PDB file of C-alpha atoms in Angstrom:
ATOM      1  CA  MET A   1       0.188   0.117  -0.023  1.00  0.00           C
ATOM      2  CA  ASN A   2       1.093   3.810  -0.632  1.00  0.00           C
ATOM      3  CA  ARG A   3       1.690   6.227   1.869  1.00  0.00           C
ATOM      4  CA  PHE A   4      -0.895   8.744   2.152  1.00  0.00           C
ATOM      5  CA  ASN A   5      -0.048  12.529   1.746  1.00  0.00           C
ATOM      6  CA  LEU A   6      -2.082  15.447   2.086  1.00  0.00           C
ATOM      7  CA  ASP A   7      -2.259  16.257  -1.292  1.00  0.00           C
ATOM      8  CA  ASP A   8      -3.837  13.014  -2.137  1.00  0.00           C
ATOM      9  CA  THR A   9      -5.754  12.054   0.697  1.00  0.00           C
ATOM     10  CA  ALA A  10      -9.511  12.627   1.689  1.00  0.00           C
ATOM     11  CA  MET A  11     -11.063  11.502   5.023  1.00  0.00           C
ATOM     12  CA  ILE A  12     -14.269  10.034   5.237  1.00  0.00           C
ATOM     13  CA  LEU A  13     -16.403   9.679   8.385  1.00  0.00           C
ATOM     14  CA  ILE A  14     -19.359   7.326   8.395  1.00  0.00           C
ATOM     15  CA  ASP A  15     -22.501   7.393  10.928  1.00  0.00           C
ATOM     16  CA  HIS A  16     -20.801   8.755  13.719  1.00  0.00           C
ATOM     17  CA  GLN A  17     -24.360   9.395  15.261  1.00  0.00           C
ATOM     18  CA  VAL A  18     -24.903   9.949  18.947  1.00  0.00           C
ATOM     19  CA  GLY A  19     -27.191   6.791  18.966  1.00  0.00           C
ATOM     20  CA  THR A  20     -24.958   4.701  16.752  1.00  0.00           C
ATOM     21  CA  ASN A  21     -21.800   5.573  18.473  1.00  0.00           C
ATOM     22  CA  THR A  22     -23.326   4.089  21.525  1.00  0.00           C
ATOM     23  CA  TRP A  23     -23.593   0.687  19.878  1.00  0.00           C
ATOM     24  CA  ALA A  24     -19.550   0.393  19.429  1.00  0.00           C
ATOM     25  CA  VAL A  25     -18.641  -1.209  22.601  1.00  0.00           C
ATOM     26  CA  THR A  26     -15.406  -2.397  21.503  1.00  0.00           C
ATOM     27  CA  THR A  27     -13.644   1.079  21.665  1.00  0.00           C
ATOM     28  CA  PRO A  28     -14.612   3.211  24.509  1.00  0.00           C
ATOM     29  CA  LEU A  29     -17.077   5.771  23.425  1.00  0.00           C
ATOM     30  CA  ALA A  30     -14.983   8.676  24.841  1.00  0.00           C
ATOM     31  CA  LEU A  31     -11.827   7.483  22.755  1.00  0.00           C
ATOM     32  CA  LEU A  32     -14.008   6.801  20.115  1.00  0.00           C
ATOM     33  CA  GLN A  33     -15.317  10.530  19.679  1.00  0.00           C
ATOM     34  CA  ARG A  34     -12.137  11.657  20.611  1.00  0.00           C
ATOM     35  CA  ASN A  35     -10.616  10.150  17.488  1.00  0.00           C
ATOM     36  CA  VAL A  36     -13.461  10.953  15.292  1.00  0.00           C
ATOM     37  CA  LEU A  37     -12.873  14.869  16.120  1.00  0.00           C
ATOM     38  CA  ILE A  38      -9.174  14.675  15.959  1.00  0.00           C
ATOM     39  CA  LEU A  39      -9.620  13.099  12.187  1.00  0.00           C
ATOM     40  CA  ALA A  40     -12.141  15.826  11.547  1.00  0.00           C
ATOM     41  CA  ARG A  41     -10.509  18.776  12.827  1.00  0.00           C
ATOM     42  CA  PHE A  42      -6.650  17.694  11.435  1.00  0.00           C
ATOM     43  CA  ALA A  43      -8.477  17.148   8.062  1.00  0.00           C
ATOM     44  CA  THR A  44     -10.229  20.760   8.475  1.00  0.00           C
ATOM     45  CA  GLY A  45      -7.042  22.395   9.669  1.00  0.00           C
ATOM     46  CA  THR A  46      -4.740  20.791   6.852  1.00  0.00           C
ATOM     47  CA  GLY A  47      -7.345  21.626   3.730  1.00  0.00           C
ATOM     48  CA  MET A  48      -7.990  17.915   3.152  1.00  0.00           C
ATOM     49  CA  PRO A  49     -11.573  17.346   1.708  1.00  0.00           C
ATOM     50  CA  LEU A  50     -13.737  15.990   4.384  1.00  0.00           C
ATOM     51  CA  VAL A  51     -17.091  13.777   3.470  1.00  0.00           C
ATOM     52  CA  LEU A  52     -19.288  13.145   6.327  1.00  0.00           C
ATOM     53  CA  THR A  53     -22.240  10.639   5.883  1.00  0.00           C
ATOM     54  CA  SER A  54     -25.080   9.681   8.529  1.00  0.00           C
ATOM     55  CA  SER A  55     -28.100   6.906   8.297  1.00  0.00           C
ATOM     56  CA  GLN A  56     -31.706   7.790   8.952  1.00  0.00           C
ATOM     57  CA  GLU A  57     -30.592  10.735  11.393  1.00  0.00           C
ATOM     58  CA  ASP A  58     -34.449  11.185  11.990  1.00  0.00           C
ATOM     59  CA  ASN A  59     -34.579   8.016  13.890  1.00  0.00           C
ATOM     60  CA  VAL A  60     -33.619   9.854  16.946  1.00  0.00           C
ATOM     61  CA  ASP A  61     -34.327   6.770  19.316  1.00  0.00           C
ATOM     62  CA  ILE A  62     -31.795   4.503  17.472  1.00  0.00           C
ATOM     63  CA  GLN A  63     -29.252   5.991  15.245  1.00  0.00           C
ATOM     64  CA  GLY A  64     -29.901   9.957  15.802  1.00  0.00           C
ATOM     65  CA  PRO A  65     -27.860  12.856  14.378  1.00  0.00           C
ATOM     66  CA  LEU A  66     -24.454  12.864  13.447  1.00  0.00           C
ATOM     67  CA  MET A  67     -22.436  14.201  16.365  1.00  0.00           C
ATOM     68  CA  PRO A  68     -22.877  17.604  16.632  1.00  0.00           C
ATOM     69  CA  GLU A  69     -19.328  18.588  17.330  1.00  0.00           C
ATOM     70  CA  LEU A  70     -18.734  17.561  13.748  1.00  0.00           C
ATOM     71  CA  ALA A  71     -20.701  20.856  12.991  1.00  0.00           C
ATOM     72  CA  ALA A  72     -18.623  22.740  14.881  1.00  0.00           C
ATOM     73  CA  ALA A  73     -15.205  21.367  13.360  1.00  0.00           C
ATOM     74  CA  ASN A  74     -16.407  21.748   9.686  1.00  0.00           C
ATOM     75  CA  PRO A  75     -19.650  23.634   9.271  1.00  0.00           C
ATOM     76  CA  ALA A  76     -19.283  23.324   5.403  1.00  0.00           C
ATOM     77  CA  ALA A  77     -18.312  19.793   5.428  1.00  0.00           C
ATOM     78  CA  PHE A  78     -21.438  19.066   8.075  1.00  0.00           C
ATOM     79  CA  ALA A  79     -23.643  21.077   6.102  1.00  0.00           C
ATOM     80  CA  ALA A  80     -22.993  19.103   2.869  1.00  0.00           C
ATOM     81  CA  ARG A  81     -23.170  15.446   4.682  1.00  0.00           C
ATOM     82  CA  ILE A  82     -25.005  12.926   2.845  1.00  0.00           C
ATOM     83  CA  ARG A  83     -27.849  12.023   4.500  1.00  0.00           C
ATOM     84  CA  ARG A  84     -28.519   8.475   3.554  1.00  0.00           C
ATOM     85  CA  SER A  85     -32.193   7.045   4.138  1.00  0.00           C
ATOM     86  CA  GLY A  86     -31.220   3.525   5.238  1.00  0.00           C
ATOM     87  CA  VAL A  87     -28.639   2.385   2.792  1.00  0.00           C
ATOM     88  CA  VAL A  88     -26.474  -0.010   4.709  1.00  0.00           C
ATOM     89  CA  ASN A  89     -23.231   0.209   2.515  1.00  0.00           C
ATOM     90  CA  ALA A  90     -22.691   3.784   2.119  1.00  0.00           C
ATOM     91  CA  TRP A  91     -21.022   3.452  -1.183  1.00  0.00           C
ATOM     92  CA  ASP A  92     -24.485   2.071  -2.480  1.00  0.00           C
ATOM     93  CA  ASP A  93     -25.824   5.459  -2.155  1.00  0.00           C
ATOM     94  CA  ASP A  94     -24.902   7.361  -5.430  1.00  0.00           C
ATOM     95  CA  ALA A  95     -24.578  10.823  -3.506  1.00  0.00           C
ATOM     96  CA  PHE A  96     -21.660   9.518  -0.970  1.00  0.00           C
ATOM     97  CA  ALA A  97     -20.037   7.742  -3.580  1.00  0.00           C
ATOM     98  CA  GLN A  98     -20.116  10.747  -5.571  1.00  0.00           C
ATOM     99  CA  ALA A  99     -19.064  13.216  -3.002  1.00  0.00           C
ATOM    100  CA  CYS A 100     -15.868  10.643  -2.455  1.00  0.00           C
ATOM    101  CA  ARG A 101     -14.946  10.973  -6.148  1.00  0.00           C
ATOM    102  CA  ALA A 102     -15.303  14.316  -6.357  1.00  0.00           C
ATOM    103  CA  SER A 103     -12.891  14.845  -3.675  1.00  0.00           C
ATOM    104  CA  GLY A 104     -10.380  14.308  -6.383  1.00  0.00           C
ATOM    105  CA  ARG A 105      -8.528  11.902  -4.205  1.00  0.00           C
ATOM    106  CA  ARG A 106      -7.726   8.443  -4.892  1.00  0.00           C
ATOM    107  CA  ASN A 107      -6.669   7.445  -1.143  1.00  0.00           C
ATOM    108  CA  LEU A 108      -9.314   7.355   1.204  1.00  0.00           C
ATOM    109  CA  VAL A 109      -8.839   7.726   5.080  1.00  0.00           C
ATOM    110  CA  MET A 110     -12.164   6.299   6.399  1.00  0.00           C
ATOM    111  CA  ALA A 111     -13.693   5.429   9.622  1.00  0.00           C
ATOM    112  CA  GLY A 112     -17.509   4.455  10.518  1.00  0.00           C
ATOM    113  CA  VAL A 113     -19.689   3.046  13.047  1.00  0.00           C
ATOM    114  CA  THR A 114     -20.199   0.082  13.318  1.00  0.00           C
ATOM    115  CA  THR A 115     -17.236  -1.582  11.965  1.00  0.00           C
ATOM    116  CA  ASP A 116     -18.679  -4.643  11.221  1.00  0.00           C
ATOM    117  CA  VAL A 117     -21.935  -3.289   9.363  1.00  0.00           C
ATOM    118  CA  CYS A 118     -21.304   0.562   8.337  1.00  0.00           C
ATOM    119  CA  MET A 119     -17.612   0.232   7.748  1.00  0.00           C
ATOM    120  CA  VAL A 120     -16.681  -2.973   5.841  1.00  0.00           C
ATOM    121  CA  GLY A 121     -19.079  -2.291   2.908  1.00  0.00           C
ATOM    122  CA  PRO A 122     -17.841   1.407   1.905  1.00  0.00           C
ATOM    123  CA  ALA A 123     -14.068   0.435   2.556  1.00  0.00           C
ATOM    124  CA  ILE A 124     -14.081  -2.684   0.445  1.00  0.00           C
ATOM    125  CA  SER A 125     -16.267  -1.328  -2.452  1.00  0.00           C
ATOM    126  CA  ALA A 126     -14.145   1.834  -2.755  1.00  0.00           C
ATOM    127  CA  VAL A 127     -10.815  -0.568  -2.925  1.00  0.00           C
ATOM    128  CA  GLN A 128     -12.765  -2.509  -5.889  1.00  0.00           C
ATOM    129  CA  GLU A 129     -13.595   0.781  -7.773  1.00  0.00           C
ATOM    130  CA  GLY A 130      -9.694   1.260  -7.583  1.00  0.00           C
ATOM    131  CA  PHE A 131      -9.059   3.522  -4.535  1.00  0.00           C
ATOM    132  CA  ASN A 132      -6.759   3.152  -1.815  1.00  0.00           C
ATOM    133  CA  VAL A 133      -8.398   3.103   1.709  1.00  0.00           C
ATOM    134  CA  GLN A 134      -7.197   2.953   5.176  1.00  0.00           C
ATOM    135  CA  VAL A 135      -9.257   2.507   7.967  1.00  0.00           C
ATOM    136  CA  VAL A 136      -8.742   4.226  11.501  1.00  0.00           C
ATOM    137  CA  CYS A 137      -9.887   1.299  13.440  1.00  0.00           C
ATOM    138  CA  ASP A 138     -10.131   3.405  17.097  1.00  0.00           C
ATOM    139  CA  ALA A 139     -12.127   5.906  15.198  1.00  0.00           C
ATOM    140  CA  CYS A 140     -14.568   2.862  14.550  1.00  0.00           C
ATOM    141  CA  GLY A 141     -16.165  -0.078  16.831  1.00  0.00           C
ATOM    142  CA  SER A 142     -18.404  -2.774  17.104  1.00  0.00           C
ATOM    143  CA  SER A 143     -21.136  -4.439  19.215  1.00  0.00           C
ATOM    144  CA  ASN A 144     -18.276  -7.218  20.501  1.00  0.00           C
ATOM    145  CA  PRO A 145     -14.847  -8.436  19.823  1.00  0.00           C
ATOM    146  CA  ILE A 146     -15.636 -11.060  17.316  1.00  0.00           C
ATOM    147  CA  ALA A 147     -17.780  -8.656  14.909  1.00  0.00           C
ATOM    148  CA  GLU A 148     -14.823  -6.600  15.171  1.00  0.00           C
ATOM    149  CA  GLU A 149     -12.188  -9.150  14.566  1.00  0.00           C
ATOM    150  CA  MET A 150     -13.953 -10.471  11.605  1.00  0.00           C
ATOM    151  CA  ALA A 151     -14.560  -6.848  10.266  1.00  0.00           C
ATOM    152  CA  TRP A 152     -10.747  -6.010  10.315  1.00  0.00           C
ATOM    153  CA  ARG A 153     -10.067  -9.570   9.028  1.00  0.00           C
ATOM    154  CA  ARG A 154     -12.751  -8.915   5.722  1.00  0.00           C
ATOM    155  CA  MET A 155     -11.314  -5.642   5.047  1.00  0.00           C
ATOM    156  CA  GLU A 156      -7.742  -6.704   5.246  1.00  0.00           C
ATOM    157  CA  SER A 157      -8.215  -9.609   2.840  1.00  0.00           C
ATOM    158  CA  ALA A 158     -10.206  -7.295   0.577  1.00  0.00           C
ATOM    159  CA  GLY A 159      -6.805  -4.969   0.295  1.00  0.00           C
ATOM    160  CA  VAL A 160      -7.925  -2.474   2.937  1.00  0.00           C
ATOM    161  CA  GLY A 161      -5.246  -1.028   5.062  1.00  0.00           C
ATOM    162  CA  LEU A 162      -5.908  -0.728   8.960  1.00  0.00           C
ATOM    163  CA  SER A 163      -4.453   1.956  11.009  1.00  0.00           C
ATOM    164  CA  SER A 164      -5.032   4.037  14.346  1.00  0.00           C
ATOM    165  CA  THR A 165      -5.582   7.996  14.860  1.00  0.00           C
ATOM    166  CA  GLN A 166      -2.239   8.506  16.034  1.00  0.00           C
ATOM    167  CA  ALA A 167      -0.638   6.780  13.424  1.00  0.00           C
ATOM    168  CA  MET A 168      -2.705   7.957  10.271  1.00  0.00           C
ATOM    169  CA  VAL A 169      -1.965  11.535  11.211  1.00  0.00           C
ATOM    170  CA  ALA A 170       1.759  11.246  11.607  1.00  0.00           C
ATOM    171  CA  GLU A 171       1.716   9.122   8.323  1.00  0.00           C
ATOM    172  CA  LEU A 172      -0.017  12.410   6.851  1.00  0.00           C
ATOM    173  CA  VAL A 173       2.096  14.947   8.698  1.00  0.00           C
ATOM    174  CA  ARG A 174       5.273  13.363   7.782  1.00  0.00           C
ATOM    175  CA  ASN A 175       7.078  15.976   9.418  1.00  0.00           C
ATOM    176  CA  TRP A 176       6.245  17.352  13.140  1.00  0.00           C
ATOM    177  CA  ALA A 177       7.784  20.870  12.176  1.00  0.00           C
ATOM    178  CA  SER A 178       5.613  21.076   8.958  1.00  0.00           C
ATOM    179  CA  PRO A 179       2.519  23.203   8.972  1.00  0.00           C
ATOM    180  CA  ALA A 180       0.509  19.977   9.310  1.00  0.00           C
ATOM    181  CA  GLY A 181       2.497  19.077  12.367  1.00  0.00           C
ATOM    182  CA  SER A 182       1.561  22.211  13.881  1.00  0.00           C
ATOM    183  CA  VAL A 183      -1.821  21.494  13.270  1.00  0.00           C
ATOM    184  CA  ALA A 184      -1.457  17.766  14.529  1.00  0.00           C
ATOM    185  CA  PHE A 185       0.284  18.333  17.705  1.00  0.00           C
ATOM    186  CA  PRO A 186      -2.552  20.352  19.738  1.00  0.00           C
ATOM    187  CA  LEU A 187      -5.323  17.800  18.506  1.00  0.00           C
ATOM    188  CA  LEU A 188      -3.330  14.524  19.428  1.00  0.00           C
ATOM    189  CA  LEU A 189      -2.123  16.137  23.096  1.00  0.00           C
ATOM    190  CA  GLY A 190      -5.346  17.652  23.855  1.00  0.00           C
TER     191      GLY A 190
END
């Protein structure tokens, strides 16, 4: 897999909703939310394209709205988020897939909840379409460890790279003394 750079990568965050986040017991909720916000704020601070999507936000009792902190992190991306009507594999939603393609980037950093339902499909579909994909595992989570492990295995066997928030940010920064490094440090240490 190629190393990802700021100028060839887009950040894609899938279904980080106030309800669905609570289903991700394999990643503690506070850590999951922290890492999602690091990714969103890093993308915003470095000018990377940021694509957000949600599924059935109106289903407040189960899925709920997208994390409101994402609106503060990037109001434009939040306003442009792709609101899916319930399509499980986000890549099957034409508006979402088109938004990812329209980023103009061939490398996609993805995270989503739940890993085994919401993340596997779009990650594998994007790879099948010719994108390079790295999934940030600690900004994802599943309802149980077996489901999480099977999701990781499925994605890896399909050519999806797996990473962590800090490792992904470090790969994109490349040099802590760079402008991107000055964006990353406060986020990672905060």
